[in-house]
Amino acid sequence: MDQFEKTSKVIYRAISASGLTKFYGSNRAVDGIDFSVLRGETFGFLGPNGAGKSTTMRMIACRTPPTAGELLVEGINVRDGGRRIRSMIGVVPQENNLDPDLSVRQNLLIYSRYYQMNRMEAASRSDELLRFVGLINRAGSRIEELSGGMKRRLMIARALLHNPGILVLDEPTTGLDPHVRQEIWQRLEELRSRGGVTILLSTHYMEEAEKLCERLIVMDRGKILASGKPSELIRESVSSYALEVRDADSIPLLPLTPGVSGTKRNGAHFYFADSPETLAPLAKEFDEKRPLIRPSNLEDVFLQLVDGGEDDCEAI
Ligand SMILES: Nc1ncnc2c1ncn2[C@@H]1O[C@H](COP(=O)(O)OP(=O)(O)OP(=O)(O)O)[C@@H](O)[C@H]1O
Ligand SMILES: [Mg+2]
């Protein structure tokens, strides 16, 4: 490691993982992955169910130890710095774990005791956060009276209680209606624009990843399949434009023209090219199927990487 590497690792990297591995019994949940997250960055974990996203995030948050490899959080090794690391990380786990016997506000106040906040500080910080997530009017409600979206917002407030420099959000918006999801995005954007907070986020919503994450990794079966900025991944994995034809299972993929690649998946045809004009003649062939030419997106990349196509072709 040269001096620059050494310096950048210490100063700029919030997270640095190399050969990170986790076994549950004989199940290799995370399989020797390398990645780093820069300070202040919003970094995404994508991948199908069981890919190893939560396990990776739980290792970062010192909720479960790695089996092998190195994992540094703000330069501190998770193996011996758990207490210090936990004090600088706010975590929203995949499953809500609010205390059902306490009110909304009490859930925050109880948590503040872990961080040795005094009463006054805890009370004012709790109310500030309840206002931030739009729950101040529900401060006295019982947890069971909250909707799923309200519980999720309370989890986010709880994770922010001690002003953490790193926020780990495991599927913060799963199951929420689009309105609440956008509200949560808005809050995360605000945190980001205030600066300083490094956000790690897993999601199954490609739109969310594309909108929020500066860089991301796509995982499957414990390994990293691809990493980079959403726009780079789109450019590298599929061309800029897609022609999508639904309900075309019985039709074979069309012969491809130069610069066009194609794949058939779940009864639909997808053709990719660098310009809409290149795709237009193919679209004509499917007139009655209401073909759609659109910019390629992260979902195209994800499906390409994770399933591969059933019937992939590329024109030379
Ligand atoms: N506490 C545990 N004990 C045993 N095996 C586990 C445990 N947690 C996860 N696993 C296993 O580890 C693998 C990775 O699971 P993980 O929860 O990290 O996936 P994920 O990418 O978060 O999936 P999802 O999108 O469904 O949340 C799976 O095979 C899972 O069965
Ligand atoms: Mg998970």
PDB file of C-alpha atoms and ligand atoms in Angstrom, residues 24 27-30 47-56 58 94 170-171 204, ligand 1:
ATOM      1  CA  TYR A  24     -23.675 -19.139   8.946  1.00  0.00           C
ATOM      2  CA  ASN A  27     -23.821 -21.347   4.407  1.00  0.00           C
ATOM      3  CA  ARG A  28     -21.504 -18.737   2.881  1.00  0.00           C
ATOM      4  CA  ALA A  29     -23.734 -15.659   3.180  1.00  0.00           C
ATOM      5  CA  VAL A  30     -20.976 -13.195   2.191  1.00  0.00           C
ATOM      6  CA  GLY A  47     -29.396  -7.820  -4.922  1.00  0.00           C
ATOM      7  CA  PRO A  48     -32.098 -10.473  -4.821  1.00  0.00           C
ATOM      8  CA  ASN A  49     -33.393 -12.077  -1.611  1.00  0.00           C
ATOM      9  CA  GLY A  50     -30.601 -13.879   0.219  1.00  0.00           C
ATOM     10  CA  ALA A  51     -27.821 -12.046  -1.658  1.00  0.00           C
ATOM     11  CA  GLY A  52     -26.047 -11.066   1.564  1.00  0.00           C
ATOM     12  CA  LYS A  53     -27.001  -7.378   1.802  1.00  0.00           C
ATOM     13  CA  SER A  54     -28.325  -7.449   5.371  1.00  0.00           C
ATOM     14  CA  THR A  55     -25.478  -9.650   6.544  1.00  0.00           C
ATOM     15  CA  THR A  56     -22.943  -7.184   5.124  1.00  0.00           C
ATOM     16  CA  ARG A  58     -24.963  -6.074  10.049  1.00  0.00           C
ATOM     17  CA  GLN A  94     -34.750  -4.605   7.997  1.00  0.00           C
ATOM     18  CA  ASP A 170     -31.660  -1.817   5.533  1.00  0.00           C
ATOM     19  CA  GLU A 171     -34.607  -1.501   3.143  1.00  0.00           C
ATOM     20  CA  HIS A 204     -35.246  -3.615  -3.910  1.00  0.00           C
TER      21      HIS A 204
HETATM   22  N1  LIG B   1     -29.078 -15.039  11.364  1.00  0.00           N
HETATM   23  C1  LIG B   1     -28.898 -15.905  10.377  1.00  0.00           C
HETATM   24  N2  LIG B   1     -28.659 -17.214  10.612  1.00  0.00           N
HETATM   25  C2  LIG B   1     -28.448 -18.079   9.605  1.00  0.00           C
HETATM   26  N3  LIG B   1     -28.468 -17.755   8.302  1.00  0.00           N
HETATM   27  C3  LIG B   1     -28.708 -16.476   7.990  1.00  0.00           C
HETATM   28  C4  LIG B   1     -28.943 -15.487   9.006  1.00  0.00           C
HETATM   29  N4  LIG B   1     -29.148 -14.292   8.394  1.00  0.00           N
HETATM   30  C5  LIG B   1     -29.057 -14.536   7.078  1.00  0.00           C
HETATM   31  N5  LIG B   1     -28.794 -15.830   6.824  1.00  0.00           N
HETATM   32  C6  LIG B   1     -28.570 -16.440   5.506  1.00  0.00           C
HETATM   33  O1  LIG B   1     -27.545 -15.693   4.873  1.00  0.00           O
HETATM   34  C7  LIG B   1     -27.831 -15.479   3.496  1.00  0.00           C
HETATM   35  C8  LIG B   1     -27.849 -13.994   3.199  1.00  0.00           C
HETATM   36  O2  LIG B   1     -28.962 -13.435   3.880  1.00  0.00           O
HETATM   37  P1  LIG B   1     -29.197 -11.866   3.992  1.00  0.00           P
HETATM   38  O3  LIG B   1     -30.275 -11.667   4.997  1.00  0.00           O
HETATM   39  O4  LIG B   1     -27.906 -11.194   4.209  1.00  0.00           O
HETATM   40  O5  LIG B   1     -29.727 -11.546   2.516  1.00  0.00           O
HETATM   41  P2  LIG B   1     -30.353 -10.203   1.930  1.00  0.00           P
HETATM   42  O6  LIG B   1     -29.574  -9.871   0.709  1.00  0.00           O
HETATM   43  O7  LIG B   1     -30.457  -9.183   2.995  1.00  0.00           O
HETATM   44  O8  LIG B   1     -31.798 -10.696   1.470  1.00  0.00           O
HETATM   45  P3  LIG B   1     -33.237  -9.947   1.523  1.00  0.00           P
HETATM   46  O9  LIG B   1     -33.328  -9.129   0.260  1.00  0.00           O
HETATM   47  O10 LIG B   1     -34.208 -11.083   1.493  1.00  0.00           O
HETATM   48  O11 LIG B   1     -33.322  -9.152   2.771  1.00  0.00           O
HETATM   49  C9  LIG B   1     -29.146 -16.218   3.221  1.00  0.00           C
HETATM   50  O12 LIG B   1     -28.815 -17.486   2.711  1.00  0.00           O
HETATM   51  C10 LIG B   1     -29.774 -16.325   4.582  1.00  0.00           C
HETATM   52  O13 LIG B   1     -30.571 -17.491   4.667  1.00  0.00           O
END
